[in-house]
Each structure stands twice: as structure tokens, then as C-alpha cells.
């Protein structure tokens, strides 16, 4: 059994799946109708995509040094992606960049309207 | 639901600052990881930088006293990885579907726990699973507002709400103390890190 070959094949599989996910994310960006659903495509498939590609990288270079270095990349990707998505989503929501007509349910708008009524403040 | 808690002030005094050893450990580990070489010089340099940072720029303590359950954490991470894999496929299908556009919605989810840490982590974990984004997090009421990419694939608003509440529950069983669990209205944690019988996790 040729372990180098096995390693190369597994690494390539990681690279291909990872890149496919990022490609699909790009397609989603173009095809989804509004800001929030585009955000899903822009931020999410990366999470799995980058983990797969980093794994592929560590495997194909077969070095412990790279293997360890890849870990903070994944950790920071996981830690920052939700914050970025949240900030853009929140800003978009607050500045009415949202297609409300595309949403089946919108409980935040309901609650915000309720609060506004309670405070009787049209600026809230 | 919960009384607003005040963020604890940054620790004052040399001792209190140096007491933050997990932070020291993490920063040293990160330094070594970035240099990519486990040598004595790297460890010492990293430790020095970490101590300096803690002294010069202390972050406020999170104010979290919990109890980490190893089995609970393993379950949390295993389920998380599974969720990410399955949800990635769902979102990919959605992106490539020739006809049906996604039918999203913003769902209100009042969490059971009072802890800021659990609120944050539930948000982060929910957000990392493809198909959901936190639009708004309300700290005083412990409420998350989550945008779901496609409600039909998530099984509707109520099913999604339950899904996030189960995420929070797994986090609580992984990280919270028995008192926190009781306050969130959950059964006590047993030795294997999960709740007693009759649980549906």
C-alpha cells in the first residue's frame, strides 16, 4: 500500500469538496433574491469549505508545522464568521435593506412594532 | 425573564490580573502556533508577550462560573459537526435549485438561560450552522432573532425554534453548573454529562 498516494488522494478530495462549496456559495450569492439570503451564501459555505481546504493543505504538505498552523486559521474563521454575518444582517435590518415581502414570518418586525407602539415614539 | 447583569469590571491589582491563567495559556499557545515551532525560546517569548498583554490591556472578565462536562462537550461538538455537514448540503441544494427561491423568515427565540455567555455561544453555534443568521440579540430578555434561509427545509418556524433551544440545551449541559441548569428549568446533569431519563436530546 502506497501511503503517499492515499494521502494525496484524500487531500485532493478535501480540496475539491472545499472549492465546490465555495463555488456554490458564489452561485448562491448571485441567485438569492435579497440581502439576508445572500448573506447566508456569503458567510456559511466557507465555514465547511475552509475547514476542508485547510485539512487538505495540511495533508498534502504532510508537515506538522503546517498542520498546527492551520488550527488557528480554522478557529478564527469559526469565531469571526458569525460576528461578521450578524453585523451585516443587523445593519441591513435596521436600515430597511430587507425585502420584507419575501419573508413568510418576521417576528422581529412584529416585536419592534409592538415596542414602538408601547413607547408611542415614531423615531424608535 | 432575567434581571440585567452588569459586566464585571476588569480585574484590578497585579494578582487578580495574573490570575487569569487560562488566558495566559491560550495566548502562549497561539504564539507558538503562529511561529509554528515548539521551542523553549518560543514558549518563553509567547509567555512574556501574554503577561505583558494581560498587564497592559486586561479584558473584562466574562463573569462566568460554570462546570465543564467533558462528555457534554463531546456531544455538543459531535452534533455541531453533523449539523454543519447536513446543513451545508441543504443550503447548497437551495443555491442550485433551478426554480424554487428560498422562503426565509425571522424567528424570535426566547432562550431559557440567563447567562450572557450561553446567549453568545448559542448565537455563535446557531450562526455557524448554514441556513441561519442572528439578526438581533436582545441581552436583557435573553432573546435571539434568527433569520432562516428557508423555512420549509427547517420544518417551519416552531421546529426551528425548538432546534435552537436544543442547541442551547446542549451548550448548557456542556458548560453550565447544576444551579444554572436548575434556573433554566432543566433536569440535573448526570454523570455522563446529560440530563436524566425522559430526555429527547
mmCIF file of N, CA, C and O in Angstrom, chain B residues 101-176:
data_model
loop_
_atom_site.group_PDB
_atom_site.id
_atom_site.type_symbol
_atom_site.label_atom_id
_atom_site.label_comp_id
_atom_site.label_asym_id
_atom_site.label_seq_id
_atom_site.Cartn_x
_atom_site.Cartn_y
_atom_site.Cartn_z
ATOM 1 N N UNK B 101 -37.202 29.735 -5.185
ATOM 2 C CA UNK B 101 -36.369 30.634 -4.391
ATOM 3 C C UNK B 101 -36.573 30.344 -2.909
ATOM 4 O O UNK B 101 -37.623 29.822 -2.520
ATOM 5 N N UNK B 102 -35.569 30.645 -2.082
ATOM 6 C CA UNK B 102 -35.723 30.369 -0.649
ATOM 7 C C UNK B 102 -36.827 31.231 -0.047
ATOM 8 O O UNK B 102 -37.082 32.343 -0.488
ATOM 9 N N UNK B 103 -37.472 30.664 0.941
ATOM 10 C CA UNK B 103 -38.573 31.367 1.593
ATOM 11 C C UNK B 103 -38.169 31.573 3.051
ATOM 12 O O UNK B 103 -38.346 30.712 3.888
ATOM 13 N N UNK B 104 -37.564 32.733 3.301
ATOM 14 C CA UNK B 104 -36.974 32.951 4.611
ATOM 15 C C UNK B 104 -37.933 33.533 5.620
ATOM 16 O O UNK B 104 -39.104 33.753 5.341
ATOM 17 N N UNK B 105 -37.396 33.776 6.804
ATOM 18 C CA UNK B 105 -38.200 34.392 7.846
ATOM 19 C C UNK B 105 -37.339 34.703 9.046
ATOM 20 O O UNK B 105 -36.256 34.132 9.204
ATOM 21 N N UNK B 106 -37.781 35.650 9.860
ATOM 22 C CA UNK B 106 -37.053 35.964 11.084
ATOM 23 C C UNK B 106 -37.845 35.407 12.264
ATOM 24 O O UNK B 106 -39.021 35.726 12.441
ATOM 25 N N UNK B 107 -37.190 34.556 13.035
ATOM 26 C CA UNK B 107 -37.861 33.856 14.117
ATOM 27 C C UNK B 107 -37.370 34.377 15.460
ATOM 28 O O UNK B 107 -36.172 34.573 15.653
ATOM 29 N N UNK B 108 -38.282 34.584 16.376
ATOM 30 C CA UNK B 108 -37.941 35.022 17.725
ATOM 31 C C UNK B 108 -37.732 33.786 18.607
ATOM 32 O O UNK B 108 -38.554 32.888 18.617
ATOM 33 N N UNK B 109 -36.601 33.749 19.310
ATOM 34 C CA UNK B 109 -36.328 32.599 20.172
ATOM 35 C C UNK B 109 -35.944 33.053 21.566
ATOM 36 O O UNK B 109 -34.808 33.472 21.794
ATOM 37 N N UNK B 110 -36.862 33.011 22.499
ATOM 38 C CA UNK B 110 -36.522 33.352 23.883
ATOM 39 C C UNK B 110 -35.765 32.185 24.523
ATOM 40 O O UNK B 110 -36.299 31.087 24.613
ATOM 41 N N UNK B 111 -34.521 32.429 24.924
ATOM 42 C CA UNK B 111 -33.714 31.357 25.496
ATOM 43 C C UNK B 111 -34.068 31.148 26.965
ATOM 44 O O UNK B 111 -34.631 32.023 27.617
ATOM 45 N N UNK B 112 -33.694 29.981 27.466
ATOM 46 C CA UNK B 112 -34.056 29.662 28.844
ATOM 47 C C UNK B 112 -33.023 30.156 29.843
ATOM 48 O O UNK B 112 -33.329 30.450 30.978
ATOM 49 N N UNK B 113 -31.766 30.214 29.381
ATOM 50 C CA UNK B 113 -30.704 30.552 30.318
ATOM 51 C C UNK B 113 -30.605 32.065 30.498
ATOM 52 O O UNK B 113 -31.015 32.844 29.644
ATOM 53 N N UNK B 114 -30.045 32.487 31.626
ATOM 54 C CA UNK B 114 -29.890 33.912 31.882
ATOM 55 C C UNK B 114 -28.481 34.388 31.558
ATOM 56 O O UNK B 114 -28.200 35.571 31.608
ATOM 57 N N UNK B 115 -27.596 33.439 31.252
ATOM 58 C CA UNK B 115 -26.184 33.772 31.141
ATOM 59 C C UNK B 115 -25.859 34.440 29.802
ATOM 60 O O UNK B 115 -26.319 34.010 28.737
ATOM 61 N N UNK B 116 -25.068 35.505 29.865
ATOM 62 C CA UNK B 116 -24.606 36.168 28.647
ATOM 63 C C UNK B 116 -23.766 35.224 27.803
ATOM 64 O O UNK B 116 -23.823 35.248 26.575
ATOM 65 N N UNK B 117 -22.953 34.415 28.495
ATOM 66 C CA UNK B 117 -22.056 33.512 27.775
ATOM 67 C C UNK B 117 -22.856 32.502 26.968
ATOM 68 O O UNK B 117 -22.562 32.240 25.802
ATOM 69 N N UNK B 118 -23.887 31.956 27.602
ATOM 70 C CA UNK B 118 -24.706 30.967 26.890
ATOM 71 C C UNK B 118 -25.459 31.636 25.745
ATOM 72 O O UNK B 118 -25.575 31.077 24.649
ATOM 73 N N UNK B 119 -25.941 32.852 25.965
ATOM 74 C CA UNK B 119 -26.626 33.589 24.881
ATOM 75 C C UNK B 119 -25.683 33.770 23.702
ATOM 76 O O UNK B 119 -26.027 33.488 22.545
ATOM 77 N N UNK B 120 -24.455 34.211 23.993
ATOM 78 C CA UNK B 120 -23.479 34.439 22.931
ATOM 79 C C UNK B 120 -23.138 33.144 22.209
ATOM 80 O O UNK B 120 -23.161 33.079 20.976
ATOM 81 N N UNK B 121 -22.833 32.118 22.998
ATOM 82 C CA UNK B 121 -22.408 30.863 22.376
ATOM 83 C C UNK B 121 -23.539 30.228 21.577
ATOM 84 O O UNK B 121 -23.313 29.671 20.504
ATOM 85 N N UNK B 122 -24.774 30.322 22.093
ATOM 86 C CA UNK B 122 -25.899 29.783 21.327
ATOM 87 C C UNK B 122 -26.002 30.530 19.997
ATOM 88 O O UNK B 122 -26.215 29.920 18.942
ATOM 89 N N UNK B 123 -25.808 31.858 20.056
ATOM 90 C CA UNK B 123 -25.828 32.640 18.823
ATOM 91 C C UNK B 123 -24.746 32.201 17.870
ATOM 92 O O UNK B 123 -24.998 31.990 16.679
ATOM 93 N N UNK B 124 -23.528 32.046 18.379
ATOM 94 C CA UNK B 124 -22.399 31.676 17.525
ATOM 95 C C UNK B 124 -22.617 30.297 16.901
ATOM 96 O O UNK B 124 -22.453 30.119 15.692
ATOM 97 N N UNK B 125 -23.013 29.341 17.724
ATOM 98 C CA UNK B 125 -23.204 27.981 17.209
ATOM 99 C C UNK B 125 -24.345 27.934 16.192
ATOM 100 O O UNK B 125 -24.231 27.290 15.152
ATOM 101 N N UNK B 126 -25.447 28.638 16.504
ATOM 102 C CA UNK B 126 -26.577 28.667 15.578
ATOM 103 C C UNK B 126 -26.159 29.306 14.269
ATOM 104 O O UNK B 126 -26.505 28.848 13.183
ATOM 105 N N UNK B 127 -25.378 30.368 14.393
ATOM 106 C CA UNK B 127 -24.968 31.120 13.223
ATOM 107 C C UNK B 127 -23.993 30.323 12.357
ATOM 108 O O UNK B 127 -23.954 30.500 11.146
ATOM 109 N N UNK B 128 -23.183 29.480 12.977
ATOM 110 C CA UNK B 128 -22.184 28.724 12.211
ATOM 111 C C UNK B 128 -22.829 27.613 11.402
ATOM 112 O O UNK B 128 -22.278 27.172 10.400
ATOM 113 N N UNK B 129 -23.995 27.156 11.830
ATOM 114 C CA UNK B 129 -24.696 26.155 11.047
ATOM 115 C C UNK B 129 -25.328 26.859 9.850
ATOM 116 O O UNK B 129 -26.047 27.830 10.037
ATOM 117 N N UNK B 130 -25.003 26.437 8.618
ATOM 118 C CA UNK B 130 -25.525 27.141 7.457
ATOM 119 C C UNK B 130 -27.053 27.218 7.491
ATOM 120 O O UNK B 130 -27.713 26.325 8.000
ATOM 121 N N UNK B 131 -27.571 28.321 6.976
ATOM 122 C CA UNK B 131 -29.019 28.464 6.886
ATOM 123 C C UNK B 131 -29.625 29.298 7.991
ATOM 124 O O UNK B 131 -30.820 29.507 8.023
ATOM 125 N N UNK B 132 -28.799 29.797 8.930
ATOM 126 C CA UNK B 132 -29.358 30.667 9.962
ATOM 127 C C UNK B 132 -28.372 31.773 10.319
ATOM 128 O O UNK B 132 -27.185 31.522 10.455
ATOM 129 N N UNK B 133 -28.876 33.001 10.440
ATOM 130 C CA UNK B 133 -28.064 34.156 10.810
ATOM 131 C C UNK B 133 -28.748 34.871 11.966
ATOM 132 O O UNK B 133 -29.964 35.032 11.952
ATOM 133 N N UNK B 134 -27.985 35.287 12.948
ATOM 134 C CA UNK B 134 -28.559 36.065 14.039
ATOM 135 C C UNK B 134 -28.733 37.500 13.556
ATOM 136 O O UNK B 134 -27.757 38.158 13.199
ATOM 137 N N UNK B 135 -29.963 37.971 13.527
ATOM 138 C CA UNK B 135 -30.200 39.339 13.092
ATOM 139 C C UNK B 135 -30.128 40.282 14.286
ATOM 140 O O UNK B 135 -29.655 41.410 14.188
ATOM 141 N N UNK B 136 -30.600 39.810 15.419
ATOM 142 C CA UNK B 136 -30.654 40.671 16.587
ATOM 143 C C UNK B 136 -30.558 39.795 17.828
ATOM 144 O O UNK B 136 -31.126 38.716 17.875
ATOM 145 N N UNK B 137 -29.778 40.254 18.802
ATOM 146 C CA UNK B 137 -29.711 39.526 20.072
ATOM 147 C C UNK B 137 -30.061 40.505 21.179
ATOM 148 O O UNK B 137 -29.418 41.545 21.312
ATOM 149 N N UNK B 138 -31.084 40.208 21.912
ATOM 150 C CA UNK B 138 -31.505 41.112 22.975
ATOM 151 C C UNK B 138 -31.074 40.540 24.306
ATOM 152 O O UNK B 138 -31.559 39.506 24.748
ATOM 153 N N UNK B 139 -30.137 41.251 24.935
ATOM 154 C CA UNK B 139 -29.467 40.687 26.091
ATOM 155 C C UNK B 139 -30.365 40.638 27.324
ATOM 156 O O UNK B 139 -30.376 39.655 28.061
ATOM 157 N N UNK B 140 -31.098 41.731 27.559
ATOM 158 C CA UNK B 140 -31.867 41.795 28.801
ATOM 159 C C UNK B 140 -32.953 40.737 28.873
ATOM 160 O O UNK B 140 -33.266 40.226 29.943
ATOM 161 N N UNK B 141 -33.556 40.429 27.723
ATOM 162 C CA UNK B 141 -34.598 39.411 27.749
ATOM 163 C C UNK B 141 -34.064 38.049 27.322
ATOM 164 O O UNK B 141 -34.792 37.066 27.330
ATOM 165 N N UNK B 142 -32.780 37.982 26.960
ATOM 166 C CA UNK B 142 -32.197 36.714 26.534
ATOM 167 C C UNK B 142 -32.879 36.174 25.284
ATOM 168 O O UNK B 142 -33.197 34.995 25.199
ATOM 169 N N UNK B 143 -33.135 37.060 24.324
ATOM 170 C CA UNK B 143 -33.856 36.641 23.125
ATOM 171 C C UNK B 143 -32.980 36.773 21.887
ATOM 172 O O UNK B 143 -32.294 37.772 21.721
ATOM 173 N N UNK B 144 -33.006 35.743 21.056
ATOM 174 C CA UNK B 144 -32.307 35.795 19.770
ATOM 175 C C UNK B 144 -33.339 35.943 18.665
ATOM 176 O O UNK B 144 -34.416 35.340 18.727
ATOM 177 N N UNK B 145 -33.026 36.766 17.666
ATOM 178 C CA UNK B 145 -33.844 36.813 16.460
ATOM 179 C C UNK B 145 -32.989 36.262 15.335
ATOM 180 O O UNK B 145 -31.936 36.804 15.024
ATOM 181 N N UNK B 146 -33.453 35.163 14.769
ATOM 182 C CA UNK B 146 -32.647 34.441 13.792
ATOM 183 C C UNK B 146 -33.313 34.489 12.427
ATOM 184 O O UNK B 146 -34.524 34.228 12.319
ATOM 185 N N UNK B 147 -32.536 34.841 11.410
ATOM 186 C CA UNK B 147 -33.063 34.738 10.053
ATOM 187 C C UNK B 147 -32.774 33.346 9.517
ATOM 188 O O UNK B 147 -31.629 32.897 9.530
ATOM 189 N N UNK B 148 -33.819 32.681 9.061
ATOM 190 C CA UNK B 148 -33.684 31.343 8.497
ATOM 191 C C UNK B 148 -33.751 31.477 6.985
ATOM 192 O O UNK B 148 -34.621 32.167 6.461
ATOM 193 N N UNK B 149 -32.792 30.829 6.305
ATOM 194 C CA UNK B 149 -32.741 30.947 4.846
ATOM 195 C C UNK B 149 -34.005 30.396 4.212
ATOM 196 O O UNK B 149 -34.621 31.034 3.382
ATOM 197 N N UNK B 150 -34.382 29.201 4.615
ATOM 198 C CA UNK B 150 -35.553 28.588 4.015
ATOM 199 C C UNK B 150 -36.350 27.864 5.091
ATOM 200 O O UNK B 150 -35.913 26.837 5.608
ATOM 201 N N UNK B 151 -37.501 28.409 5.415
ATOM 202 C CA UNK B 151 -38.294 27.816 6.495
ATOM 203 C C UNK B 151 -38.793 26.407 6.174
ATOM 204 O O UNK B 151 -38.712 25.541 7.040
ATOM 205 N N UNK B 152 -39.309 26.147 4.957
ATOM 206 C CA UNK B 152 -39.798 24.788 4.685
ATOM 207 C C UNK B 152 -38.756 23.692 4.947
ATOM 208 O O UNK B 152 -39.096 22.661 5.523
ATOM 209 N N UNK B 153 -37.481 23.897 4.566
ATOM 210 C CA UNK B 153 -36.496 22.829 4.822
ATOM 211 C C UNK B 153 -36.216 22.681 6.308
ATOM 212 O O UNK B 153 -35.783 21.627 6.757
ATOM 213 N N UNK B 154 -36.413 23.758 7.092
ATOM 214 C CA UNK B 154 -36.198 23.641 8.528
ATOM 215 C C UNK B 154 -37.430 23.096 9.228
ATOM 216 O O UNK B 154 -37.424 22.902 10.439
ATOM 217 N N UNK B 155 -38.499 22.878 8.479
ATOM 218 C CA UNK B 155 -39.706 22.300 9.071
ATOM 219 C C UNK B 155 -40.600 23.341 9.713
ATOM 220 O O UNK B 155 -41.398 23.032 10.582
ATOM 221 N N UNK B 156 -40.459 24.587 9.329
ATOM 222 C CA UNK B 156 -41.336 25.629 9.853
ATOM 223 C C UNK B 156 -40.757 26.352 11.041
ATOM 224 O O UNK B 156 -39.738 25.955 11.590
ATOM 225 N N UNK B 157 -41.416 27.445 11.425
ATOM 226 C CA UNK B 157 -40.896 28.320 12.467
ATOM 227 C C UNK B 157 -40.753 27.605 13.807
ATOM 228 O O UNK B 157 -39.726 27.711 14.476
ATOM 229 N N UNK B 158 -41.773 26.863 14.192
ATOM 230 C CA UNK B 158 -41.761 26.247 15.513
ATOM 231 C C UNK B 158 -40.659 25.185 15.596
ATOM 232 O O UNK B 158 -39.920 25.109 16.579
ATOM 233 N N UNK B 159 -40.520 24.385 14.554
ATOM 234 C CA UNK B 159 -39.486 23.346 14.539
ATOM 235 C C UNK B 159 -38.107 23.986 14.655
ATOM 236 O O UNK B 159 -37.227 23.490 15.354
ATOM 237 N N UNK B 160 -37.924 25.115 13.963
ATOM 238 C CA UNK B 160 -36.628 25.774 14.024
ATOM 239 C C UNK B 160 -36.355 26.320 15.421
ATOM 240 O O UNK B 160 -35.248 26.214 15.948
ATOM 241 N N UNK B 161 -37.387 26.902 16.028
ATOM 242 C CA UNK B 161 -37.241 27.423 17.392
ATOM 243 C C UNK B 161 -36.792 26.300 18.328
ATOM 244 O O UNK B 161 -35.862 26.474 19.124
ATOM 245 N N UNK B 162 -37.424 25.138 18.200
ATOM 246 C CA UNK B 162 -37.053 24.000 19.053
ATOM 247 C C UNK B 162 -35.610 23.572 18.794
ATOM 248 O O UNK B 162 -34.878 23.212 19.709
ATOM 249 N N UNK B 163 -35.210 23.646 17.528
ATOM 250 C CA UNK B 163 -33.848 23.261 17.147
ATOM 251 C C UNK B 163 -32.817 24.152 17.867
ATOM 252 O O UNK B 163 -31.822 23.658 18.391
ATOM 253 N N UNK B 164 -33.083 25.461 17.890
ATOM 254 C CA UNK B 164 -32.154 26.370 18.560
ATOM 255 C C UNK B 164 -32.190 26.145 20.068
ATOM 256 O O UNK B 164 -31.160 26.181 20.743
ATOM 257 N N UNK B 165 -33.381 25.882 20.605
ATOM 258 C CA UNK B 165 -33.466 25.626 22.042
ATOM 259 C C UNK B 165 -32.706 24.352 22.408
ATOM 260 O O UNK B 165 -32.079 24.278 23.463
ATOM 261 N N UNK B 166 -32.704 23.362 21.512
ATOM 262 C CA UNK B 166 -31.921 22.148 21.796
ATOM 263 C C UNK B 166 -30.432 22.454 21.737
ATOM 264 O O UNK B 166 -29.642 21.887 22.484
ATOM 265 N N UNK B 167 -30.038 23.368 20.832
ATOM 266 C CA UNK B 167 -28.634 23.796 20.773
ATOM 267 C C UNK B 167 -28.232 24.428 22.113
ATOM 268 O O UNK B 167 -27.178 24.115 22.671
ATOM 269 N N UNK B 168 -29.097 25.312 22.617
ATOM 270 C CA UNK B 168 -28.812 25.957 23.893
ATOM 271 C C UNK B 168 -28.718 24.923 25.009
ATOM 272 O O UNK B 168 -27.847 24.984 25.869
ATOM 273 N N UNK B 169 -29.615 23.937 24.947
ATOM 274 C CA UNK B 169 -29.652 22.896 25.956
ATOM 275 C C UNK B 169 -28.356 22.080 25.953
ATOM 276 O O UNK B 169 -27.783 21.810 27.005
ATOM 277 N N UNK B 170 -27.868 21.763 24.756
ATOM 278 C CA UNK B 170 -26.600 21.030 24.672
ATOM 279 C C UNK B 170 -25.469 21.870 25.253
ATOM 280 O O UNK B 170 -24.603 21.356 25.954
ATOM 281 N N UNK B 171 -25.493 23.180 24.950
ATOM 282 C CA UNK B 171 -24.463 24.066 25.497
ATOM 283 C C UNK B 171 -24.529 24.094 27.015
ATOM 284 O O UNK B 171 -23.513 24.054 27.703
ATOM 285 N N UNK B 172 -25.744 24.170 27.542
ATOM 286 C CA UNK B 172 -25.902 24.212 28.993
ATOM 287 C C UNK B 172 -25.377 22.935 29.622
ATOM 288 O O UNK B 172 -24.681 22.971 30.638
ATOM 289 N N UNK B 173 -25.702 21.792 29.000
ATOM 290 C CA UNK B 173 -25.226 20.540 29.582
ATOM 291 C C UNK B 173 -23.726 20.375 29.412
ATOM 292 O O UNK B 173 -23.102 19.600 30.130
ATOM 293 N N UNK B 174 -23.137 21.104 28.469
ATOM 294 C CA UNK B 174 -21.689 21.022 28.304
ATOM 295 C C UNK B 174 -20.967 21.976 29.257
ATOM 296 O O UNK B 174 -19.870 21.684 29.726
ATOM 297 N N UNK B 175 -21.560 23.128 29.563
ATOM 298 C CA UNK B 175 -20.794 24.178 30.229
ATOM 299 C C UNK B 175 -21.370 24.687 31.542
ATOM 300 O O UNK B 175 -20.652 25.287 32.335
ATOM 301 N N UNK B 176 -22.651 24.526 31.767
ATOM 302 C CA UNK B 176 -23.256 25.210 32.909
ATOM 303 C C UNK B 176 -23.147 24.388 34.187
ATOM 304 O O UNK B 176 -22.913 23.183 34.153
#
